[in-house]
Amino acid sequence: IEDFFQCFQISCQGATSITTFAIFLCDKIEPALHKAVFERTAKDIAEDMQGKFPDFRGNRANLEVSILRYLAEQENFEYFKQYLTSPKEFFQSYIERRVKSHCLDESRRLEKFLDSSLNLLYGNILSAVSLSTQIVKDKKDREDKISLWLDEFCRELAEVINLPRSELKGIEHQEVTDIEFLSSAMKTALGDLRDRLKKELADADLSSFSRQPHTILAEHFSGCWEKCRFCGAVCSNTMQNHDGDHQVVFHRPQALTGFKWHGTDHFIIDICSSLVASDCTFRFHDDQQWTPYKKYRDAGPPVSTWNILPDSSMQAYWKWFVSNFRTQLEALYNKKFQGKGEIPVAWQRITKQEALSELERR
């Protein structure tokens, strides 16, 4: 009987030691798992939105059409002003707005995304426990079983979570011989960890992400953000710091940046690509010399870094915009749509739907 109690005591000590080891290891896993859940979820949200929303399926030109449609539908001049003055920031805020709308609606999508990531990663960790146990349990002649187990465990998890093997040096000399029991203890401790994180994630919002889903999504639409000095249109090149000149498919009425005809307070409603085919001249400051639009590169940077080809075609969208927001533009720049800047009657007849239909056909 005495031998039985002695063996039972040793067995209990062994079980306690293994349970303590499993809890300690899960405490190490927790911050790494927490971080991995948010990283995976951010990517999943970005991919989900690319798959479900036409705005995000194509290139930046496609996204811009969606943004211009949104601006027209809102008919809020302040939004237009933000887009025209800070296009990159407006693109990012538009993407962020769409992400928030998608994730934080009544269907609680964010919580579902986080749950899905947690369950997937939890399954990966359980698989790592099983594989490590399988490999090490048969090595009966080895005294460093726990160290071997940790080696295998960290190796299996390398592509799942960031759990450096070096951080586990303090527990690798534990006298754990029952690897099968260790596997069982780990599964119990991991189950508790999953339940704890699940409760925590239920209260998470988008501010909980170190790298936001909208940031990942916005990176797909990066490129050159240089604006035409004349009309403010953004360079269409998809590469930052690209070789060669900046260029756009369509320039805009120069009134959008406040340009006026010399000696008047009358807006210029012409576009840069038609002016470079004219006999008109320009200067940006009163102390500058006048430069013919045909030789705009002679004015030096920033206009000399642009390739503006002669083209008289103007998008109906901007004709509609100028007509629709005439009063706000006049107030913003303290100038008038008069004289050479008189808005043509044909522009005033363009409906919003006509402007959008033409925009989406291009």
GROMACS .gro file of C-alpha atoms in nm:
model
  362
    1ILE     CA    1   0.000   0.000   0.000
    2GLU     CA    2   0.287   0.235   0.089
    3ASP     CA    3   0.447   0.170  -0.252
    4PHE     CA    4   0.115   0.238  -0.419
    5PHE     CA    5   0.080   0.581  -0.250
    6GLN     CA    6   0.441   0.666  -0.332
    7CYS     CA    7   0.382   0.583  -0.701
    8PHE     CA    8   0.053   0.774  -0.697
    9GLN     CA    9   0.230   1.080  -0.547
   10ILE     CA   10   0.503   1.069  -0.814
   11SER     CA   11   0.236   1.029  -1.080
   12CYS     CA   12   0.044   1.330  -0.945
   13GLN     CA   13   0.363   1.538  -0.931
   14GLY     CA   14   0.433   1.440  -1.291
   15ALA     CA   15   0.084   1.530  -1.401
   16THR     CA   16   0.102   1.865  -1.217
   17SER     CA   17   0.439   1.938  -1.377
   18ILE     CA   18   0.306   1.862  -1.726
   19THR     CA   19  -0.009   2.070  -1.669
   20THR     CA   20   0.201   2.361  -1.543
   21PHE     CA   21   0.425   2.327  -1.849
   22ALA     CA   22   0.124   2.332  -2.084
   23ILE     CA   23  -0.022   2.642  -1.916
   24PHE     CA   24   0.314   2.820  -1.927
   25LEU     CA   25   0.356   2.739  -2.297
   26CYS     CA   26   0.005   2.861  -2.376
   27ASP     CA   27   0.081   3.187  -2.194
   28LYS     CA   28   0.372   3.226  -2.438
   29ILE     CA   29   0.152   3.136  -2.733
   30GLU     CA   30  -0.128   3.379  -2.640
   31PRO     CA   31   0.025   3.715  -2.754
   32ALA     CA   32   0.159   3.555  -3.073
   33LEU     CA   33  -0.179   3.398  -3.148
   34HIS     CA   34  -0.360   3.725  -3.071
   35LYS     CA   35  -0.136   3.912  -3.317
   36ALA     CA   36  -0.169   3.642  -3.583
   37VAL     CA   37  -0.551   3.648  -3.559
   38PHE     CA   38  -0.563   4.019  -3.638
   39GLU     CA   39  -0.302   3.995  -3.914
   40ARG     CA   40  -0.487   3.711  -4.086
   41THR     CA   41  -0.824   3.879  -4.041
   42ALA     CA   42  -0.700   4.205  -4.196
   43LYS     CA   43  -0.588   4.015  -4.507
   44ASP     CA   44  -0.911   3.813  -4.518
   45ILE     CA   45  -1.125   4.129  -4.504
   46ALA     CA   46  -0.924   4.292  -4.784
   47GLU     CA   47  -0.956   3.978  -5.001
   48ASP     CA   48  -1.327   3.945  -4.922
   49MET     CA   49  -1.394   4.303  -5.030
   50GLN     CA   50  -1.195   4.260  -5.349
   51GLY     CA   51  -1.410   3.960  -5.430
   52LYS     CA   52  -1.747   4.115  -5.344
   53PHE     CA   53  -1.720   4.480  -5.449
   54PRO     CA   54  -1.666   4.586  -5.812
   55ASP     CA   55  -1.493   4.904  -5.681
   56PHE     CA   56  -1.196   4.699  -5.567
   57ARG     CA   57  -1.166   4.438  -5.844
   58GLY     CA   58  -0.982   4.642  -6.105
   59ASN     CA   59  -0.704   4.899  -6.107
   60ARG     CA   60  -0.696   5.250  -5.962
   61ALA     CA   61  -0.869   5.396  -6.269
   62ASN     CA   62  -1.163   5.162  -6.202
   63LEU     CA   63  -1.170   5.264  -5.835
   64GLU     CA   64  -1.163   5.631  -5.935
   65VAL     CA   65  -1.478   5.583  -6.144
   66SER     CA   66  -1.646   5.434  -5.834
   67ILE     CA   67  -1.531   5.730  -5.625
   68LEU     CA   68  -1.657   5.983  -5.881
   69ARG     CA   69  -1.991   5.800  -5.888
   70TYR     CA   70  -2.005   5.814  -5.507
   71LEU     CA   71  -1.925   6.187  -5.509
   72ALA     CA   72  -2.195   6.257  -5.767
   73GLU     CA   73  -2.451   6.056  -5.571
   74GLN     CA   74  -2.367   6.241  -5.248
   75GLU     CA   75  -2.363   6.583  -5.422
   76ASN     CA   76  -2.165   6.721  -5.126
   77PHE     CA   77  -1.927   6.996  -5.235
   78GLU     CA   78  -1.707   6.950  -4.928
   79TYR     CA   79  -1.642   6.589  -5.034
   80PHE     CA   80  -1.553   6.707  -5.384
   81LYS     CA   81  -1.317   6.967  -5.238
   82GLN     CA   82  -1.140   6.702  -5.029
   83TYR     CA   83  -1.108   6.476  -5.335
   84LEU     CA   84  -0.973   6.757  -5.557
   85THR     CA   85  -0.722   6.895  -5.306
   86SER     CA   86  -0.605   6.569  -5.142
   87PRO     CA   87  -0.685   6.279  -5.379
   88LYS     CA   88  -0.463   6.020  -5.212
   89GLU     CA   89  -0.612   6.090  -4.868
   90PHE     CA   90  -0.963   6.086  -5.012
   91PHE     CA   91  -0.903   5.747  -5.181
   92GLN     CA   92  -0.786   5.608  -4.847
   93SER     CA   93  -1.080   5.755  -4.653
   94TYR     CA   94  -1.322   5.620  -4.914
   95ILE     CA   95  -1.173   5.269  -4.881
   96GLU     CA   96  -1.179   5.297  -4.501
   97ARG     CA   97  -1.544   5.404  -4.509
   98ARG     CA   98  -1.636   5.106  -4.725
   99VAL     CA   99  -1.444   4.865  -4.498
  100LYS     CA  100  -1.620   4.999  -4.187
  101SER     CA  101  -1.958   4.974  -4.354
  102HIS     CA  102  -1.887   4.615  -4.460
  103CYS     CA  103  -1.746   4.494  -4.128
  104LEU     CA  104  -1.946   4.683  -3.868
  105ASP     CA  105  -2.300   4.645  -3.997
  106GLU     CA  106  -2.576   4.456  -3.820
  107SER     CA  107  -2.448   4.118  -3.946
  108ARG     CA  108  -2.141   4.149  -3.716
  109ARG     CA  109  -1.905   4.049  -3.996
  110LEU     CA  110  -1.593   4.162  -3.808
  111GLU     CA  111  -1.663   3.920  -3.522
  112LYS     CA  112  -1.721   3.640  -3.773
  113PHE     CA  113  -1.395   3.719  -3.954
  114LEU     CA  114  -1.204   3.715  -3.624
  115ASP     CA  115  -1.372   3.390  -3.513
  116SER     CA  116  -1.282   3.226  -3.841
  117SER     CA  117  -0.916   3.330  -3.810
  118LEU     CA  118  -0.899   3.217  -3.448
  119ASN     CA  119  -1.050   2.876  -3.527
  120LEU     CA  120  -0.816   2.822  -3.821
  121LEU     CA  121  -0.504   2.915  -3.622
  122TYR     CA  122  -0.623   2.714  -3.322
  123GLY     CA  123  -0.653   2.412  -3.553
  124ASN     CA  124  -0.300   2.475  -3.684
  125ILE     CA  125  -0.163   2.479  -3.330
  126LEU     CA  126  -0.347   2.158  -3.239
  127SER     CA  127  -0.198   1.993  -3.549
  128ALA     CA  128   0.148   2.109  -3.441
  129VAL     CA  129   0.092   1.951  -3.097
  130SER     CA  130  -0.014   1.619  -3.253
  131LEU     CA  131   0.270   1.609  -3.507
  132SER     CA  132   0.533   1.697  -3.246
  133THR     CA  133   0.398   1.431  -3.012
  134GLN     CA  134   0.399   1.170  -3.290
  135ILE     CA  135   0.760   1.242  -3.379
  136VAL     CA  136   0.899   1.250  -3.025
  137LYS     CA  137   0.700   0.982  -2.841
  138ASP     CA  138   0.882   0.691  -3.004
  139LYS     CA  139   1.228   0.821  -2.907
  140LYS     CA  140   1.236   0.626  -2.581
  141ASP     CA  141   1.613   0.637  -2.546
  142ARG     CA  142   1.629   1.019  -2.545
  143GLU     CA  143   1.635   1.207  -2.216
  144ASP     CA  144   1.579   1.547  -2.380
  145LYS     CA  145   1.231   1.463  -2.509
  146ILE     CA  146   1.078   1.795  -2.404
  147SER     CA  147   1.351   1.991  -2.582
  148LEU     CA  148   1.297   1.784  -2.897
  149TRP     CA  149   0.922   1.832  -2.866
  150LEU     CA  150   0.962   2.209  -2.844
  151ASP     CA  151   1.195   2.205  -3.146
  152GLU     CA  152   0.935   2.023  -3.354
  153PHE     CA  153   0.647   2.232  -3.218
  154CYS     CA  154   0.812   2.566  -3.306
  155ARG     CA  155   0.916   2.433  -3.646
  156GLU     CA  156   0.559   2.331  -3.727
  157LEU     CA  157   0.427   2.669  -3.621
  158ALA     CA  158   0.689   2.879  -3.802
  159GLU     CA  159   0.454   2.980  -4.082
  160VAL     CA  160   0.148   3.014  -3.859
  161ILE     CA  161   0.246   3.232  -3.562
  162ASN     CA  162   0.566   3.399  -3.449
  163LEU     CA  163   0.679   3.188  -3.151
  164PRO     CA  164   1.061   3.210  -3.123
  165ARG     CA  165   1.216   2.890  -2.992
  166SER     CA  166   1.465   3.100  -2.795
  167GLU     CA  167   1.187   3.229  -2.571
  168LEU     CA  168   1.117   2.874  -2.449
  169LYS     CA  169   1.464   2.794  -2.317
  170GLY     CA  170   1.342   2.828  -1.960
  171ILE     CA  171   1.107   2.530  -1.983
  172GLU     CA  172   1.298   2.292  -2.207
  173HIS     CA  173   1.469   2.118  -1.914
  174GLN     CA  174   1.144   2.016  -1.745
  175GLU     CA  175   1.143   1.649  -1.655
  176VAL     CA  176   0.851   1.557  -1.877
  177THR     CA  177   0.859   1.199  -1.996
  178ASP     CA  178   0.494   1.126  -2.066
  179ILE     CA  179   0.466   1.294  -2.405
  180GLU     CA  180   0.117   1.152  -2.464
  181PHE     CA  181  -0.007   1.317  -2.144
  182LEU     CA  182   0.167   1.638  -2.251
  183SER     CA  183  -0.032   1.630  -2.573
  184SER     CA  184  -0.356   1.592  -2.378
  185ALA     CA  185  -0.262   1.872  -2.135
  186MET     CA  186  -0.177   2.103  -2.425
  187LYS     CA  187  -0.513   2.042  -2.591
  188THR     CA  188  -0.692   2.131  -2.266
  189ALA     CA  189  -0.483   2.446  -2.211
  190LEU     CA  190  -0.525   2.551  -2.576
  191GLY     CA  191  -0.902   2.505  -2.549
  192ASP     CA  192  -0.904   2.741  -2.249
  193LEU     CA  193  -0.688   2.988  -2.444
  194ARG     CA  194  -0.923   2.978  -2.743
  195ASP     CA  195  -1.229   3.041  -2.521
  196ARG     CA  196  -1.054   3.331  -2.349
  197LEU     CA  197  -0.954   3.493  -2.679
  198LYS     CA  198  -1.299   3.434  -2.827
  199LYS     CA  199  -1.455   3.641  -2.549
  200GLU     CA  200  -1.195   3.914  -2.593
  201LEU     CA  201  -1.242   3.929  -2.971
  202ALA     CA  202  -1.619   3.975  -2.932
  203ASP     CA  203  -1.548   4.333  -2.815
  204ALA     CA  204  -1.289   4.412  -3.085
  205ASP     CA  205  -1.333   4.690  -3.340
  206LEU     CA  206  -1.120   4.810  -3.631
  207SER     CA  207  -0.900   5.017  -3.399
  208SER     CA  208  -0.776   4.685  -3.253
  209PHE     CA  209  -0.577   4.613  -3.572
  210SER     CA  210  -0.213   4.718  -3.581
  211ARG     CA  211  -0.232   4.702  -3.963
  212GLN     CA  212  -0.573   4.807  -4.080
  213PRO     CA  213  -0.767   4.613  -4.347
  214HIS     CA  214  -0.824   4.935  -4.543
  215THR     CA  215  -0.447   4.998  -4.549
  216ILE     CA  216  -0.389   4.657  -4.709
  217LEU     CA  217  -0.666   4.726  -4.959
  218ALA     CA  218  -0.530   5.074  -5.038
  219GLU     CA  219  -0.188   4.926  -5.118
  220HIS     CA  220  -0.343   4.751  -5.419
  221PHE     CA  221  -0.422   5.094  -5.561
  222SER     CA  222  -0.092   5.265  -5.495
  223GLY     CA  223   0.095   5.437  -5.773
  224CYS     CA  224   0.191   5.792  -5.864
  225TRP     CA  225  -0.007   6.066  -5.691
  226GLU     CA  226   0.152   6.363  -5.868
  227LYS     CA  227  -0.109   6.621  -5.968
  228CYS     CA  228  -0.115   6.825  -6.287
  229ARG     CA  229  -0.011   7.178  -6.190
  230PHE     CA  230  -0.277   7.325  -6.416
  231CYS     CA  231  -0.592   7.125  -6.345
  232GLY     CA  232  -0.515   6.892  -6.052
  233ALA     CA  233  -0.574   6.562  -6.237
  234VAL     CA  234  -0.369   6.279  -6.083
  235CYS     CA  235  -0.101   6.099  -6.284
  236SER     CA  236  -0.236   5.764  -6.402
  237ASN     CA  237   0.094   5.573  -6.374
  238THR     CA  238   0.058   5.270  -6.147
  239MET     CA  239   0.419   5.292  -6.023
  240GLN     CA  240   0.553   5.532  -5.761
  241ASN     CA  241   0.872   5.712  -5.866
  242HIS     CA  242   0.817   5.588  -6.220
  243ASP     CA  243   1.046   5.661  -6.511
  244GLY     CA  244   0.933   5.906  -6.777
  245ASP     CA  245   0.676   6.180  -6.770
  246HIS     CA  246   0.358   6.206  -6.570
  247GLN     CA  247   0.040   6.186  -6.773
  248VAL     CA  248  -0.336   6.140  -6.753
  249VAL     CA  249  -0.597   6.022  -7.000
  250PHE     CA  250  -0.827   6.320  -6.936
  251HIS     CA  251  -0.740   6.665  -6.806
  252ARG     CA  252  -1.000   6.879  -6.631
  253PRO     CA  253  -1.124   7.241  -6.652
  254GLN     CA  254  -0.860   7.460  -6.493
  255ALA     CA  255  -1.131   7.629  -6.288
  256LEU     CA  256  -1.108   7.328  -6.054
  257THR     CA  257  -0.774   7.461  -5.926
  258GLY     CA  258  -0.880   7.826  -5.935
  259PHE     CA  259  -0.701   7.934  -6.256
  260LYS     CA  260  -0.828   8.260  -6.409
  261TRP     CA  261  -0.768   8.466  -6.719
  262HIS     CA  262  -0.505   8.738  -6.669
  263GLY     CA  263  -0.640   9.079  -6.574
  264THR     CA  264  -0.983   8.941  -6.481
  265ASP     CA  265  -1.153   8.741  -6.210
  266HIS     CA  266  -1.293   8.505  -6.472
  267PHE     CA  267  -1.230   8.133  -6.441
  268ILE     CA  268  -1.051   7.933  -6.710
  269ILE     CA  269  -1.289   7.651  -6.802
  270ASP     CA  270  -1.061   7.512  -7.077
  271ILE     CA  271  -0.859   7.195  -7.019
  272CYS     CA  272  -0.478   7.178  -7.034
  273SER     CA  273  -0.475   6.941  -7.330
  274SER     CA  274  -0.671   7.188  -7.546
  275LEU     CA  275  -0.467   7.488  -7.426
  276VAL     CA  276  -0.136   7.327  -7.534
  277ALA     CA  277  -0.275   7.340  -7.890
  278SER     CA  278  -0.368   7.710  -7.855
  279ASP     CA  279  -0.176   8.039  -7.871
  280CYS     CA  280  -0.248   8.114  -7.504
  281THR     CA  281   0.025   8.178  -7.246
  282PHE     CA  282   0.046   8.121  -6.871
  283ARG     CA  283   0.243   8.203  -6.561
  284PHE     CA  284   0.200   8.081  -6.204
  285HIS     CA  285   0.326   8.393  -6.023
  286ASP     CA  286   0.330   8.763  -6.103
  287ASP     CA  287   0.710   8.775  -6.106
  288GLN     CA  288   0.738   8.495  -6.366
  289GLN     CA  289   0.769   8.534  -6.739
  290TRP     CA  290   0.479   8.432  -6.962
  291THR     CA  291   0.521   8.091  -7.125
  292PRO     CA  292   0.324   7.972  -7.430
  293TYR     CA  293   0.117   7.665  -7.346
  294LYS     CA  294   0.263   7.508  -7.659
  295LYS     CA  295   0.606   7.529  -7.491
  296TYR     CA  296   0.486   7.456  -7.137
  297ARG     CA  297   0.799   7.253  -7.058
  298ASP     CA  298   1.006   7.572  -7.083
  299ALA     CA  299   0.846   7.680  -6.754
  300GLY     CA  300   1.046   7.407  -6.575
  301PRO     CA  301   0.928   7.177  -6.296
  302PRO     CA  302   0.668   7.073  -6.208
  303VAL     CA  303   0.497   7.122  -6.547
  304SER     CA  304   0.806   7.016  -6.745
  305THR     CA  305   0.778   6.664  -6.597
  306TRP     CA  306   0.436   6.617  -6.759
  307ASN     CA  307   0.345   6.491  -7.105
  308ILE     CA  308   0.034   6.688  -7.204
  309LEU     CA  309  -0.079   6.588  -7.552
  310PRO     CA  310  -0.307   6.817  -7.756
  311ASP     CA  311  -0.664   6.687  -7.715
  312SER     CA  312  -0.985   6.888  -7.701
  313SER     CA  313  -1.208   6.613  -7.556
  314MET     CA  314  -1.340   6.683  -7.207
  315GLN     CA  315  -1.530   6.446  -6.984
  316ALA     CA  316  -1.899   6.525  -6.946
  317TYR     CA  317  -1.858   6.457  -6.573
  318TRP     CA  318  -1.655   6.773  -6.515
  319LYS     CA  319  -1.887   6.981  -6.733
  320TRP     CA  320  -2.173   6.862  -6.510
  321PHE     CA  321  -1.969   6.928  -6.196
  322VAL     CA  322  -1.879   7.287  -6.295
  323SER     CA  323  -2.240   7.360  -6.388
  324ASN     CA  324  -2.383   7.199  -6.076
  325PHE     CA  325  -2.139   7.352  -5.828
  326ARG     CA  326  -2.089   7.687  -5.995
  327THR     CA  327  -2.184   7.891  -5.687
  328GLN     CA  328  -1.960   7.692  -5.451
  329LEU     CA  329  -1.659   7.718  -5.685
  330GLU     CA  330  -1.707   8.093  -5.722
  331ALA     CA  331  -1.721   8.130  -5.342
  332LEU     CA  332  -1.420   7.901  -5.288
  333TYR     CA  333  -1.186   8.085  -5.526
  334ASN     CA  334  -1.354   8.429  -5.526
  335LYS     CA  335  -1.377   8.422  -5.905
  336LYS     CA  336  -1.660   8.423  -6.160
  337PHE     CA  337  -1.778   8.207  -6.448
  338GLN     CA  338  -1.804   8.506  -6.677
  339GLY     CA  339  -1.648   8.637  -6.998
  340LYS     CA  340  -1.417   8.375  -7.147
  341GLY     CA  341  -1.509   8.159  -6.848
  342GLU     CA  342  -1.882   8.161  -6.914
  343ILE     CA  343  -2.026   7.810  -6.869
  344PRO     CA  344  -2.168   7.697  -7.206
  345VAL     CA  345  -2.541   7.629  -7.220
  346ALA     CA  346  -2.467   7.277  -7.351
  347TRP     CA  347  -2.280   7.199  -7.026
  348GLN     CA  348  -2.579   7.307  -6.820
  349ARG     CA  349  -2.803   7.058  -7.000
  350ILE     CA  350  -2.588   6.758  -6.901
  351THR     CA  351  -2.763   6.548  -6.638
  352LYS     CA  352  -2.584   6.364  -6.362
  353GLN     CA  353  -2.687   6.031  -6.512
  354GLU     CA  354  -2.549   6.127  -6.853
  355ALA     CA  355  -2.221   6.229  -6.693
  356LEU     CA  356  -2.194   5.900  -6.502
  357SER     CA  357  -2.294   5.686  -6.800
  358GLU     CA  358  -2.018   5.838  -7.015
  359LEU     CA  359  -1.767   5.804  -6.731
  360GLU     CA  360  -1.833   5.432  -6.691
  361ARG     CA  361  -1.812   5.362  -7.062
  362ARG     CA  362  -1.454   5.484  -7.085
   0.00000   0.00000   0.00000
